[in-house]
Amino acid sequence: MSAKENKILILGAGPAGLTAAYKLSQAGYSVTVLERDGGVGGLAKSIRWRGCIVDLGPHRFFTKIPQVIDLWNEVLGADQVTVKRLTRIFYKQKYFLYPIRIGQVLRTIGIVPSIAIFLSYLKSQILPIRNPKNFSEWVRNQFGDRLFEIFFRGYTEKLWGIKCEEISAEWASQRIKGLSLGKAIRTAFFGNRGRVKSLIDQFQYPRLGSGQLYEKMLAFLQRNNQSVLTNCEVKSIHHDGKRITSVTYKNRVTGEEVTLDCSHTITSIPINIFIESLSPLPPENVLAASRSLRFRNTILVYLLVEGRDLFPDNWLYINDPRVKVGRVTNFANWSPDMVEYSERTPLCCEYWADFGDDLWQADAGSLATLAEVELRSVGLLRDGQSIIDSMVIKLPSTYPVYTGNYKEALSTIRTYVSRFQNLQLVGRYGSFKYNNQDHSIFMGILASENIIYGTQHDLWSVNSDQEYAEESREPVAQSGFSYWGYYGEITKQFIAYLVVGGFATIVDTLVFSLLLLRGANIASALIFSYFCGLTTNFILSRRYVFGIRWRNGLLQYIVFAAVALNSLFANLGIMYTLISEFRWSPIGSRLFSAGCVAVLSFIGHKLYSFRGGNVSDYRAKLDVT
């Protein structure tokens, strides 16, 4: 065993670790990166196979984090392409566009099921589950029961291997951040403009696969005489109770063990392996917390298929319980430089399993056969299309499972590791966070800044806050109270109320027309469509116009309906008076009464349905900001 010079040690050459090494090297620090695998990139690396370049599943490049965008542009330069995103969900022999397209849903599902979906969504908005505790409750609040069952339950339970009711709501808040049926519908009509990450319809991507970013970082580190040691497995992480002093690793090719001293350590290896590797070992409660954390494994089955234009999607979600495959990626629809032969298509079928499962134990031949049979059963492979070759990659511990007492376990671990002054935990593995690629890169950037500039960035907060980097907004400077500002706010609110009311009228008319086409009588169609329009108006007004939500949503809805009915009666009274007493024309009377009632209705809702929003509330808002 030999000793090396004092350096910053980075354990793991995935997105977080390699980014930290890159930024530290730019700042003139000496780093050594230890990577257990034979290459860099972690879960985002690329593989060259049979004239193709494939990734470990789909890795789109999109973010709202400026530092990450700058890094991508700096490293990749001109080696980027713009990929048009097409993603669909396969359910009951049908393909649904995602993001949701209203017309396509109506055509695919039919009128009656679509109305059931709409009513289910309305119910979720009027009577939401308070303080949702699990994935099922969180998604039902956002989309309603029907869409949860159609688009979420099957795929999610296939991925995690447990019921949705056993998965923490925190997972949903991280992975479906900022998205709801209401926003999806609004996007379908008015566009997205990049506001909601899950609705992005195009993204940047490295010309030669996601791994090209990390291969370029590796080349930079090597040009600057930094050490990136692959096939090196961490065996022991030595400490004195306050600092990490050295790390012992084993070369998996030669079997040699080497100990490296360190001034700082950044680790992205799985958090449970890190804890078990500490020497001396942590207290028993910390070890127990580490051992309670669960990861889910991934199996990737690659099929090289004869022919092109199999399907236009970048990837497909398979929400069909009859098959085990969960997601299928078509790499021919990413960068054109990734596929050398125009008559071949590389597909990646994703499966998930726990250690000991039959699927995890299966050999490569059986898994390739399974993937082919399942793709043919769902229609992604047609008769006559042959498989040229196959490849299977098993990736252990790829998904941190948010279930059980994982929050308490992480809290115990965080409290313990906070004693080490020169240690930072980053990445999906290292921090037990279901990060996207951009989150892990950002953690690497922040970790490097903590060393370079002595900052105190809280790495645990990355990908935790609902608004964190997804829909970032610049703060609006306030210069004190102004009645002009207050009445300006009221004017904008009134205009928004008119727009929402117009949209609710469209919903009312559309439902009325659809019911008549289905043979409903006029009276029942009128009552039902009025209810739909009224409820739509309530939901949109509460969320996008007034922003005031009572604890008792049903009571608020009843008050809203009462104000709306009074407005309706006022409308009829004004119109009748103008026609009978002042001899106005019906059309003129209708327009004038509508204008009057719009103002009266707006005032009524501010006073009763959405109490608040007066001058004192506006002044308080300025004080807070």
XYZ file of C-alpha atoms in Angstrom, residues 314 367 487 526:
4
model
C -38.049 10.123 -28.341
C -34.316 -10.548 -21.143
C -55.836 50.158 -8.511
C -78.453 23.328 -19.870
